[in-house]
């Protein structure tokens, strides 16, 4: 009688599959949790890339700005419904925008990296 081929243990297969699935699900979470400083001008960054959030360092400390927009010489945060619109073009967006800080006061700008 010829020898029977060895069967893979189902539990070993399941352990490997589960480990691989966990790794694949956790990888994207780890990639966007750190902040990286940028050398791009704040106005250029906000108007060009339109990030959902940035982190700024100023004399008073570090602050996270959600939906940042620039108007004049100030950095604003706007409601989510206005995030794709120019502040000057939509009066209701300008009315609900909140000034965060003057552009000259920003020392370091960081984005999710």
mmCIF file of C-alpha atoms in Angstrom:
data_model
loop_
_atom_site.group_PDB
_atom_site.id
_atom_site.type_symbol
_atom_site.label_atom_id
_atom_site.label_comp_id
_atom_site.label_asym_id
_atom_site.label_seq_id
_atom_site.Cartn_x
_atom_site.Cartn_y
_atom_site.Cartn_z
ATOM 1 C CA UNK A 1 0.000 0.000 0.000
ATOM 2 C CA UNK A 2 1.538 3.375 -1.041
ATOM 3 C CA UNK A 3 2.001 6.035 1.651
ATOM 4 C CA UNK A 4 -0.797 8.521 1.996
ATOM 5 C CA UNK A 5 0.074 12.168 1.262
ATOM 6 C CA UNK A 6 0.124 14.323 4.352
ATOM 7 C CA UNK A 7 -2.799 16.646 4.680
ATOM 8 C CA UNK A 8 -2.366 20.159 5.879
ATOM 9 C CA UNK A 9 -3.735 20.759 9.260
ATOM 10 C CA UNK A 10 -6.814 22.907 8.918
ATOM 11 C CA UNK A 11 -6.025 24.801 12.092
ATOM 12 C CA UNK A 12 -2.574 25.815 10.774
ATOM 13 C CA UNK A 13 -4.134 27.020 7.521
ATOM 14 C CA UNK A 14 -6.745 28.971 9.452
ATOM 15 C CA UNK A 15 -4.128 30.564 11.722
ATOM 16 C CA UNK A 16 -2.080 31.724 8.743
ATOM 17 C CA UNK A 17 -5.135 33.060 6.928
ATOM 18 C CA UNK A 18 -6.324 34.925 10.008
ATOM 19 C CA UNK A 19 -2.865 36.415 10.611
ATOM 20 C CA UNK A 20 -2.608 37.553 6.993
ATOM 21 C CA UNK A 21 -6.096 39.101 7.070
ATOM 22 C CA UNK A 22 -5.317 40.950 10.310
ATOM 23 C CA UNK A 23 -2.095 42.302 8.845
ATOM 24 C CA UNK A 24 -3.815 43.472 5.652
ATOM 25 C CA UNK A 25 -6.554 45.246 7.612
ATOM 26 C CA UNK A 26 -4.155 46.905 10.066
ATOM 27 C CA UNK A 27 -1.655 48.126 7.476
ATOM 28 C CA UNK A 28 -3.744 51.047 6.102
ATOM 29 C CA UNK A 29 -4.524 52.222 9.635
ATOM 30 C CA UNK A 30 -0.864 52.501 10.536
ATOM 31 C CA UNK A 31 0.064 54.371 7.379
ATOM 32 C CA UNK A 32 -1.939 57.552 8.007
ATOM 33 C CA UNK A 33 -1.631 58.020 11.751
ATOM 34 C CA UNK A 34 1.521 60.118 11.775
ATOM 35 C CA UNK A 35 2.004 63.799 11.021
ATOM 36 C CA UNK A 36 4.759 64.999 8.690
ATOM 37 C CA UNK A 37 5.917 68.600 8.467
ATOM 38 C CA UNK A 38 5.883 70.139 5.034
ATOM 39 C CA UNK A 39 7.895 72.895 3.425
ATOM 40 C CA UNK A 40 4.995 73.946 1.194
ATOM 41 C CA UNK A 41 3.637 77.443 1.832
ATOM 42 C CA UNK A 42 0.457 77.268 3.942
ATOM 43 C CA UNK A 43 -1.639 79.210 1.426
ATOM 44 C CA UNK A 44 -0.432 77.005 -1.457
ATOM 45 C CA UNK A 45 -1.093 73.826 0.523
ATOM 46 C CA UNK A 46 -4.611 74.767 1.605
ATOM 47 C CA UNK A 47 -5.727 76.197 -1.742
ATOM 48 C CA UNK A 48 -4.035 73.567 -3.912
ATOM 49 C CA UNK A 49 -4.377 70.249 -2.090
ATOM 50 C CA UNK A 50 -7.439 71.062 0.039
ATOM 51 C CA UNK A 51 -6.558 68.703 2.912
ATOM 52 C CA UNK A 52 -9.332 67.693 5.318
ATOM 53 C CA UNK A 53 -7.153 68.562 8.286
ATOM 54 C CA UNK A 54 -3.770 70.033 9.060
ATOM 55 C CA UNK A 55 -1.804 70.565 12.241
ATOM 56 C CA UNK A 56 -0.176 73.926 12.876
ATOM 57 C CA UNK A 57 2.334 75.094 15.450
ATOM 58 C CA UNK A 58 2.161 78.668 16.643
ATOM 59 C CA UNK A 59 3.368 80.587 19.695
ATOM 60 C CA UNK A 60 0.426 79.332 21.809
ATOM 61 C CA UNK A 61 1.077 75.665 20.959
ATOM 62 C CA UNK A 62 -0.030 72.995 18.516
ATOM 63 C CA UNK A 63 -3.532 72.956 17.066
ATOM 64 C CA UNK A 64 -5.387 70.749 14.591
ATOM 65 C CA UNK A 65 -7.482 72.596 11.997
ATOM 66 C CA UNK A 66 -10.369 70.750 10.319
ATOM 67 C CA UNK A 67 -11.344 71.779 6.752
ATOM 68 C CA UNK A 68 -8.822 74.625 6.608
ATOM 69 C CA UNK A 69 -9.299 77.504 4.184
ATOM 70 C CA UNK A 70 -7.377 80.722 3.599
ATOM 71 C CA UNK A 71 -9.042 84.094 3.079
ATOM 72 C CA UNK A 72 -7.007 87.277 3.121
ATOM 73 C CA UNK A 73 -4.236 86.843 5.672
ATOM 74 C CA UNK A 74 -6.092 84.422 7.976
ATOM 75 C CA UNK A 75 -6.560 80.686 8.286
ATOM 76 C CA UNK A 76 -10.183 79.602 8.747
ATOM 77 C CA UNK A 77 -12.004 76.393 9.556
ATOM 78 C CA UNK A 78 -15.288 75.844 7.705
ATOM 79 C CA UNK A 79 -18.275 73.513 8.060
ATOM 80 C CA UNK A 80 -18.054 70.259 6.086
ATOM 81 C CA UNK A 81 -20.668 71.423 3.558
ATOM 82 C CA UNK A 82 -18.422 74.304 2.479
ATOM 83 C CA UNK A 83 -15.148 72.438 2.263
ATOM 84 C CA UNK A 84 -15.044 72.345 -1.545
ATOM 85 C CA UNK A 85 -16.203 75.938 -2.087
ATOM 86 C CA UNK A 86 -14.232 79.173 -2.095
ATOM 87 C CA UNK A 87 -15.064 81.220 0.984
ATOM 88 C CA UNK A 88 -15.456 84.446 -0.945
ATOM 89 C CA UNK A 89 -17.801 82.823 -3.501
ATOM 90 C CA UNK A 90 -20.337 81.587 -0.980
ATOM 91 C CA UNK A 91 -21.581 84.156 1.566
ATOM 92 C CA UNK A 92 -23.165 81.520 3.823
ATOM 93 C CA UNK A 93 -19.794 79.745 4.060
ATOM 94 C CA UNK A 94 -17.997 82.934 4.990
ATOM 95 C CA UNK A 95 -20.592 83.665 7.680
ATOM 96 C CA UNK A 96 -20.165 80.236 9.280
ATOM 97 C CA UNK A 97 -16.368 80.114 8.948
ATOM 98 C CA UNK A 98 -14.323 80.622 12.091
ATOM 99 C CA UNK A 99 -10.955 82.342 12.065
ATOM 100 C CA UNK A 100 -8.246 80.200 13.612
ATOM 101 C CA UNK A 101 -5.038 82.188 13.271
ATOM 102 C CA UNK A 102 -3.231 84.709 11.106
ATOM 103 C CA UNK A 103 -0.983 83.176 8.440
ATOM 104 C CA UNK A 104 2.048 85.109 9.739
ATOM 105 C CA UNK A 105 1.662 83.461 13.175
ATOM 106 C CA UNK A 106 1.989 79.903 11.855
ATOM 107 C CA UNK A 107 5.468 78.496 12.493
ATOM 108 C CA UNK A 108 5.143 74.847 11.357
ATOM 109 C CA UNK A 109 2.559 73.141 9.126
ATOM 110 C CA UNK A 110 2.046 69.370 9.265
ATOM 111 C CA UNK A 111 -0.129 67.070 7.179
ATOM 112 C CA UNK A 112 -1.040 63.409 7.553
ATOM 113 C CA UNK A 113 1.750 61.395 6.027
#
